[in-house]
Short mmCIF file of C-alpha atoms in Angstrom, two decimals:
data_model
loop_
_atom_site.label_atom_id
_atom_site.label_comp_id
_atom_site.label_asym_id
_atom_site.label_seq_id
_atom_site.Cartn_x
_atom_site.Cartn_y
_atom_site.Cartn_z
CA MET A 1 -48.30 -11.21 -9.86
CA GLN A 2 -49.60 -8.89 -12.60
CA PRO A 3 -50.17 -10.34 -16.06
CA LEU A 4 -47.74 -9.15 -18.70
CA GLU A 5 -49.08 -6.67 -21.23
CA ILE A 6 -50.17 -8.42 -24.42
CA LEU A 7 -49.18 -6.70 -27.65
CA THR A 8 -51.85 -6.41 -30.28
CA TYR A 9 -51.58 -6.12 -34.05
CA PRO A 10 -50.38 -3.89 -35.77
CA ASP A 11 -47.46 -3.84 -33.32
CA GLU A 12 -44.48 -4.62 -35.56
CA ARG A 13 -42.95 -6.93 -32.98
CA LEU A 14 -45.68 -9.45 -33.80
CA LYS A 15 -44.33 -9.63 -37.37
CA THR A 16 -40.69 -10.08 -36.31
CA VAL A 17 -38.65 -13.29 -36.27
CA CYS A 18 -37.46 -14.08 -32.74
CA GLU A 19 -33.94 -14.90 -31.60
CA PRO A 20 -33.02 -18.29 -30.12
CA VAL A 21 -32.56 -18.61 -26.38
CA GLU A 22 -28.91 -19.27 -25.57
CA GLU A 23 -28.77 -18.86 -21.80
CA PHE A 24 -31.00 -20.87 -19.48
CA THR A 25 -31.06 -18.72 -16.38
CA PRO A 26 -33.34 -18.37 -13.35
CA GLU A 27 -34.63 -15.20 -14.99
CA LEU A 28 -35.77 -17.27 -17.97
CA ARG A 29 -37.68 -19.60 -15.68
CA GLU A 30 -39.26 -16.63 -13.91
CA PHE A 31 -40.30 -15.19 -17.25
CA ALA A 32 -41.84 -18.53 -18.27
CA GLU A 33 -43.87 -18.60 -15.08
CA HIS A 34 -45.03 -15.06 -15.74
CA LEU A 35 -45.93 -15.97 -19.33
CA GLN A 36 -47.96 -18.94 -18.15
CA TYR A 37 -49.75 -16.79 -15.60
CA THR A 38 -50.53 -14.21 -18.28
CA ALA A 39 -52.09 -16.85 -20.55
CA SER A 40 -54.18 -18.15 -17.66
CA GLN A 41 -55.69 -14.68 -17.24
CA GLY A 42 -56.76 -14.47 -20.90
CA PRO A 43 -60.13 -15.66 -22.15
CA SER A 44 -59.67 -19.43 -22.60
CA ALA A 45 -56.13 -19.12 -23.96
CA VAL A 46 -54.47 -22.46 -24.70
CA GLY A 47 -51.09 -20.99 -25.55
CA ILE A 48 -49.00 -17.87 -25.77
CA ALA A 49 -45.66 -16.96 -27.28
CA ALA A 50 -42.97 -14.67 -25.86
CA PRO A 51 -43.19 -12.04 -28.63
CA GLN A 52 -46.85 -11.50 -27.71
CA VAL A 53 -45.58 -9.89 -24.51
CA GLY A 54 -42.67 -8.12 -26.22
CA ARG A 55 -39.88 -10.61 -25.45
CA MET A 56 -38.32 -11.41 -28.83
CA GLN A 57 -37.04 -14.88 -28.00
CA ARG A 58 -38.10 -18.34 -29.10
CA ILE A 59 -40.20 -19.33 -26.09
CA CYS A 60 -43.84 -20.41 -26.06
CA LEU A 61 -46.47 -22.11 -23.98
CA VAL A 62 -48.58 -24.95 -25.40
CA ASP A 63 -51.33 -26.00 -23.01
CA ALA A 64 -54.00 -28.26 -24.45
CA THR A 65 -55.23 -29.06 -20.95
CA ARG A 66 -57.15 -25.80 -21.17
CA ALA A 67 -59.22 -26.94 -24.18
CA LYS A 68 -62.96 -26.85 -23.56
CA ARG A 69 -63.27 -30.54 -24.42
CA PRO A 70 -60.62 -33.08 -23.37
CA VAL A 71 -58.00 -33.72 -26.06
CA ASP A 72 -54.76 -35.72 -26.24
CA ASN A 73 -52.01 -33.65 -24.65
CA HIS A 74 -48.63 -33.64 -22.93
CA GLY A 75 -49.74 -31.25 -20.16
CA PRO A 76 -48.77 -27.58 -20.04
CA LEU A 77 -45.49 -27.26 -21.97
CA ILE A 78 -43.03 -24.40 -22.08
CA LEU A 79 -41.08 -24.94 -25.29
CA VAL A 80 -37.77 -23.19 -25.81
CA ASN A 81 -36.27 -22.98 -29.31
CA PRO A 82 -38.98 -25.29 -30.69
CA GLU A 83 -38.83 -26.61 -34.22
CA ILE A 84 -41.29 -28.74 -36.13
CA THR A 85 -39.45 -31.58 -37.82
CA LYS A 86 -42.33 -33.58 -39.28
CA TRP A 87 -45.85 -32.82 -40.46
CA ALA A 88 -48.64 -35.24 -41.46
CA GLY A 89 -52.27 -34.82 -42.49
CA PHE A 90 -54.17 -31.57 -42.39
CA ALA A 91 -57.39 -30.19 -40.99
CA VAL A 92 -59.26 -26.92 -41.00
CA GLY A 93 -59.96 -25.40 -37.60
CA ARG A 94 -61.04 -22.11 -36.13
CA GLU A 95 -58.42 -19.94 -34.49
CA GLY A 96 -58.25 -16.66 -32.66
CA CYS A 97 -55.37 -14.90 -30.98
CA LEU A 98 -54.78 -12.91 -27.82
CA SER A 99 -52.98 -10.37 -30.02
CA ILE A 100 -55.88 -10.05 -32.47
CA PRO A 101 -58.99 -9.39 -30.38
CA ASP A 102 -62.51 -9.88 -31.70
CA TYR A 103 -61.72 -11.97 -34.75
CA THR A 104 -61.58 -15.68 -35.45
CA GLY A 105 -61.01 -17.44 -38.74
CA LYS A 106 -60.37 -20.79 -40.33
CA VAL A 107 -56.82 -22.05 -40.72
CA ILE A 108 -55.35 -25.25 -42.15
CA ARG A 109 -52.82 -26.99 -39.90
CA ALA A 110 -51.07 -30.35 -39.89
CA GLU A 111 -52.86 -32.93 -37.76
CA VAL A 112 -49.74 -34.69 -36.53
CA ILE A 113 -46.38 -33.04 -35.90
CA ASN A 114 -43.06 -33.88 -34.32
CA VAL A 115 -41.59 -31.03 -32.28
CA ILE A 116 -38.05 -30.82 -30.96
CA GLY A 117 -36.73 -28.11 -28.66
CA GLN A 118 -35.49 -27.53 -25.17
CA ASP A 119 -37.04 -27.18 -21.75
CA LEU A 120 -36.33 -24.35 -19.33
CA ASN A 121 -33.11 -26.02 -18.20
CA GLY A 122 -31.79 -26.36 -21.73
CA LYS A 123 -32.47 -30.09 -21.87
CA ALA A 124 -33.44 -31.43 -25.28
CA VAL A 125 -37.10 -32.47 -25.56
CA GLN A 126 -39.23 -33.94 -28.32
CA TYR A 127 -42.92 -34.54 -28.65
CA LYS A 128 -45.27 -36.11 -31.12
CA MET A 129 -48.41 -33.99 -31.03
CA THR A 130 -51.78 -34.62 -32.60
CA GLY A 131 -55.02 -32.75 -33.23
CA PHE A 132 -55.72 -29.70 -31.12
CA GLU A 133 -52.39 -29.79 -29.28
CA ALA A 134 -50.56 -29.92 -32.63
CA ARG A 135 -52.63 -26.95 -33.81
CA ILE A 136 -51.69 -24.93 -30.72
CA ALA A 137 -47.98 -25.69 -31.20
CA GLN A 138 -48.12 -24.65 -34.86
CA HIS A 139 -49.94 -21.41 -33.96
CA GLU A 140 -47.40 -20.55 -31.24
CA ILE A 141 -44.30 -21.51 -33.23
CA ASP A 142 -45.66 -19.32 -36.04
CA HIS A 143 -45.55 -16.40 -33.57
CA LEU A 144 -41.83 -17.04 -33.07
CA ASP A 145 -41.37 -16.58 -36.83
CA GLY A 146 -43.50 -13.42 -36.98
CA VAL A 147 -46.40 -15.25 -38.62
CA LEU A 148 -49.98 -14.64 -37.47
CA PHE A 149 -53.02 -16.83 -38.09
CA LEU A 150 -54.25 -13.98 -40.30
CA ASP A 151 -51.40 -14.92 -42.67
CA ARG A 152 -52.89 -18.41 -43.02
CA LEU A 153 -56.63 -17.75 -43.28
CA VAL A 154 -58.58 -19.95 -45.66
CA SER A 155 -62.05 -19.44 -47.08
CA ARG A 156 -64.86 -18.95 -44.61
CA ARG A 157 -66.59 -21.74 -46.48
CA ALA A 158 -63.81 -24.25 -45.85
CA ASP A 159 -65.12 -27.37 -44.17
CA LEU A 160 -64.28 -28.29 -40.63
CA LYS A 161 -62.93 -31.79 -40.39
CA VAL A 162 -64.67 -34.11 -37.97
CA ARG A 163 -62.61 -34.70 -34.86
CA LYS A 164 -62.16 -38.34 -34.03
CA MET B 1 -69.54 13.77 -30.30
CA GLN B 2 -71.95 10.99 -31.09
CA GLU B 3 -70.82 8.70 -33.90
CA LYS B 4 -72.85 8.67 -37.06
CA PRO B 5 -75.13 5.65 -37.40
CA TRP B 6 -74.26 2.77 -39.67
CA LEU B 7 -76.21 2.23 -42.84
CA LEU B 8 -76.74 -1.20 -44.36
CA ILE B 9 -76.48 -1.08 -48.14
CA THR B 10 -77.80 -4.06 -50.07
CA LEU B 11 -77.02 -4.39 -53.76
CA VAL B 12 -78.35 -7.13 -56.00
CA GLY B 13 -78.04 -7.77 -59.71
CA GLN B 14 -76.55 -9.80 -62.54
CA ASP B 15 -72.96 -10.62 -61.55
CA ARG B 16 -70.32 -8.78 -63.57
CA PRO B 17 -66.68 -7.97 -62.89
CA GLY B 18 -66.10 -4.57 -61.29
CA ILE B 19 -69.20 -4.03 -59.16
CA VAL B 20 -67.38 -4.03 -55.81
CA ALA B 21 -64.54 -1.84 -57.08
CA HIS B 22 -66.91 0.75 -58.55
CA VAL B 23 -69.26 0.88 -55.55
CA THR B 24 -66.45 1.17 -53.00
CA ARG B 25 -64.65 3.81 -55.08
CA VAL B 26 -67.72 6.03 -54.91
CA LEU B 27 -68.03 5.52 -51.16
CA PHE B 28 -64.30 6.09 -50.56
CA GLY B 29 -64.53 9.26 -52.64
CA VAL B 30 -66.94 10.85 -50.16
CA GLY B 31 -64.95 9.73 -47.13
CA ALA B 32 -67.27 6.92 -46.08
CA GLN B 33 -66.14 4.23 -43.66
CA LEU B 34 -66.82 0.58 -44.43
CA GLY B 35 -67.63 -1.85 -41.62
CA GLU B 36 -68.42 -5.52 -42.07
CA THR B 37 -69.42 -6.66 -45.55
CA ALA B 38 -70.51 -9.92 -47.13
CA MET B 39 -70.69 -10.66 -50.83
CA MET B 40 -72.12 -13.77 -52.38
CA ARG B 41 -73.19 -15.15 -55.69
CA LEU B 42 -76.62 -16.73 -55.39
CA GLY B 43 -78.20 -18.27 -58.47
CA ASP B 44 -75.70 -16.50 -60.75
CA GLN B 45 -76.71 -13.19 -59.19
CA PHE B 46 -74.43 -10.82 -57.34
CA ALA B 47 -75.48 -9.86 -53.81
CA ILE B 48 -73.64 -7.77 -51.28
CA MET B 49 -74.46 -6.27 -47.91
CA MET B 50 -72.21 -3.54 -46.58
CA MET B 51 -72.09 -1.60 -43.33
CA VAL B 52 -71.26 1.98 -44.29
CA ARG B 53 -71.19 5.24 -42.42
CA GLY B 54 -70.10 8.78 -43.06
CA ALA B 55 -71.62 8.93 -46.54
CA GLY B 56 -74.78 10.79 -45.56
CA GLN B 57 -78.40 9.87 -45.04
CA PRO B 58 -79.88 6.80 -46.76
CA GLU B 59 -81.38 8.89 -49.58
CA GLU B 60 -78.04 10.66 -50.13
CA VAL B 61 -76.20 7.36 -50.36
CA THR B 62 -78.77 6.06 -52.81
CA GLY B 63 -78.14 9.20 -54.89
CA LEU B 64 -74.36 8.81 -54.73
CA LEU B 65 -74.60 5.25 -56.04
CA GLU B 66 -77.18 5.96 -58.71
CA SER B 67 -74.66 6.10 -61.54
CA VAL B 68 -73.04 2.77 -60.57
CA ARG B 69 -76.47 1.27 -60.00
CA GLN B 70 -77.48 2.15 -63.55
CA ASP B 71 -74.17 1.06 -65.11
CA PHE B 72 -74.46 -2.40 -63.56
CA ALA B 73 -78.28 -2.66 -63.55
CA LEU B 74 -78.38 -3.22 -59.80
CA LYS B 75 -81.17 -3.02 -57.27
CA ILE B 76 -80.23 -1.03 -54.20
CA HIS B 77 -81.64 -0.83 -50.71
CA VAL B 78 -80.27 1.39 -47.93
CA ASP B 79 -81.36 1.23 -44.29
CA GLU B 80 -80.16 2.98 -41.19
CA ILE B 81 -79.37 0.25 -38.65
CA ASP B 82 -78.64 0.03 -34.96
CA GLY B 83 -75.47 -1.92 -35.73
CA ARG B 84 -72.01 -1.80 -34.17
CA LEU B 85 -68.61 -3.30 -34.88
CA HIS B 86 -66.78 -5.66 -32.52
CA GLN B 87 -69.88 -7.68 -31.74
CA HIS B 88 -68.60 -11.01 -33.04
CA ARG B 89 -69.91 -14.19 -31.50
CA GLU B 90 -68.08 -17.43 -31.60
CA PRO B 91 -69.73 -20.58 -32.95
CA ASP B 92 -69.11 -23.74 -30.97
CA VAL B 93 -70.98 -26.18 -33.18
CA SER B 94 -71.20 -26.90 -36.89
CA VAL B 95 -74.09 -28.76 -38.53
CA THR B 96 -73.83 -30.04 -42.08
CA VAL B 97 -76.88 -31.43 -43.86
CA TYR B 98 -77.17 -33.00 -47.28
CA SER B 99 -79.73 -35.06 -49.11
CA ALA B 100 -81.56 -35.42 -52.37
CA ASP B 101 -83.31 -32.07 -52.75
CA ARG B 102 -86.88 -31.77 -51.54
CA SER B 103 -88.88 -28.97 -50.00
CA GLY B 104 -88.87 -28.36 -46.26
CA ILE B 105 -85.31 -29.37 -45.35
CA VAL B 106 -84.29 -25.99 -43.93
CA ALA B 107 -87.54 -25.51 -42.05
CA GLU B 108 -87.45 -28.98 -40.49
CA VAL B 109 -83.78 -28.98 -39.53
CA THR B 110 -83.65 -25.43 -38.17
CA ALA B 111 -86.83 -26.00 -36.13
CA LYS B 112 -85.16 -28.98 -34.44
CA LEU B 113 -81.96 -27.03 -33.88
CA LEU B 114 -83.92 -24.19 -32.31
CA GLU B 115 -85.65 -26.64 -29.95
CA SER B 116 -82.24 -28.01 -28.95
CA GLY B 117 -81.05 -24.56 -27.92
CA MET B 118 -78.89 -23.77 -30.94
CA ASN B 119 -78.64 -20.19 -32.10
CA ILE B 120 -77.65 -19.98 -35.78
CA LEU B 121 -74.80 -17.57 -36.51
CA ASP B 122 -74.03 -18.52 -40.09
CA LEU B 123 -75.94 -20.51 -42.68
CA ARG B 124 -75.02 -21.35 -46.24
CA SER B 125 -77.00 -23.64 -48.47
CA ASP B 126 -76.50 -24.73 -52.00
CA VAL B 127 -77.96 -27.04 -54.60
CA GLY B 128 -75.51 -29.29 -56.41
CA GLY B 129 -75.89 -32.51 -58.38
CA THR B 130 -77.72 -32.36 -61.70
CA GLN B 131 -81.01 -30.82 -62.78
CA GLU B 132 -82.55 -34.31 -62.78
CA ASN B 133 -81.07 -35.29 -59.42
CA PRO B 134 -80.37 -32.17 -57.37
CA ILE B 135 -78.56 -32.46 -54.04
CA TYR B 136 -79.26 -29.99 -51.26
CA ILE B 137 -76.29 -29.11 -49.05
CA MET B 138 -76.50 -26.84 -46.00
CA GLN B 139 -73.75 -25.75 -43.63
CA ILE B 140 -74.69 -24.08 -40.37
CA GLU B 141 -72.57 -22.74 -37.56
CA GLY B 142 -73.99 -21.64 -34.25
CA GLU B 143 -73.92 -21.41 -30.49
CA SER B 144 -75.21 -24.29 -28.41
CA SER B 145 -76.79 -22.71 -25.36
CA GLN B 146 -77.60 -26.09 -23.78
CA GLY B 147 -74.49 -28.03 -24.84
CA ILE B 148 -73.98 -30.21 -27.86
CA GLU B 149 -75.79 -33.37 -26.67
CA PRO B 150 -79.33 -31.95 -27.24
CA ILE B 151 -78.23 -31.06 -30.78
CA TYR B 152 -77.06 -34.61 -31.51
CA GLU B 153 -80.38 -35.88 -30.19
CA SER B 154 -82.44 -33.34 -32.10
CA VAL B 155 -81.09 -34.47 -35.48
CA SER B 156 -80.91 -38.20 -34.75
CA ASP B 157 -84.22 -39.01 -36.47
CA PHE B 158 -83.42 -37.27 -39.73
CA SER B 159 -81.51 -40.25 -41.15
CA GLU B 160 -84.85 -42.12 -41.38
CA GLN B 161 -86.03 -39.34 -43.68
CA GLY B 162 -83.01 -39.70 -45.94
CA LEU B 163 -81.17 -36.67 -44.57
CA ASN B 164 -77.46 -36.93 -43.77
CA VAL B 165 -76.78 -34.69 -40.80
CA GLN B 166 -73.41 -34.30 -39.19
CA VAL B 167 -72.92 -32.35 -35.96
CA THR B 168 -69.36 -31.32 -35.13
CA PRO B 169 -68.15 -29.40 -32.11
CA ILE B 170 -65.99 -26.39 -32.94
CA GLU B 171 -63.13 -25.72 -30.56
CA THR B 172 -61.68 -22.29 -31.25
CA LEU B 173 -57.99 -22.05 -30.51
CA ARG B 174 -56.93 -18.84 -28.79
CA GLY B 175 -53.26 -18.40 -28.22
#
């Protein structure tokens, strides 16, 4: 399997709102597998979203198991049509992006979120995510709305919150 | 064709509105390219460092900026450097230090961090509080070549000296 080509900014597709997935086909599941493989080939990627490989649909991978230090997680998750329904707390953290090479910056994200969506079979799923996993989900769901972490940068001098 | 070398321009002076706009307008006007830049206010003074190329030799750049330098009463320094873009390094640890101000804090803390294998990538320090009771605050980010545990250990004795030191791992999300 060859990794999918990752689009890089300023490709306009990265600033485009994606369409919902309406058909849950074997092709969708194959694509998800290919997406996951692509992320695994990147330098320490913990997530990826479909528009980053040019597929303009609301599909993303959230995989906090690939964090350098162990964090609370639900395992590798392919989320289809994900939506965040609840946010609580906030923290500053450093983010980079497969689509924006050679740059990292500080971004404020909610510390606890509730996410609803579907799995690859169209079954409804919901998760309560915290900390780093919640950050990944927010970063990836932003991609589905054409929002990059560059749109959310805060001051370089912003403090990092201590992780519990 | 070999690319022209980068110059590092340093400008320092009393902070006033318009310095950056005027300096960069002159450089843009001669077709110069800007690389990485950092501006700060230190002690009510303006300070900026800019990677610039395509504006000529150091003495030519100094000449180009002479008018702005005079208008804003700046000091200028221009060096040719062996610098390149796209050489970012990613910090994986943050160290924050604060205490009542006294001399030697930076020297003592950074010596311990060096021993623990930490390479400093970014350092900011400031003095807050009041003139009678100044507080020294320092924020450092760096790379831990030997892991984070030696860094925790290296700063563990500072609390006995009245220093508050907090070491925090930085996990950079890439997705």
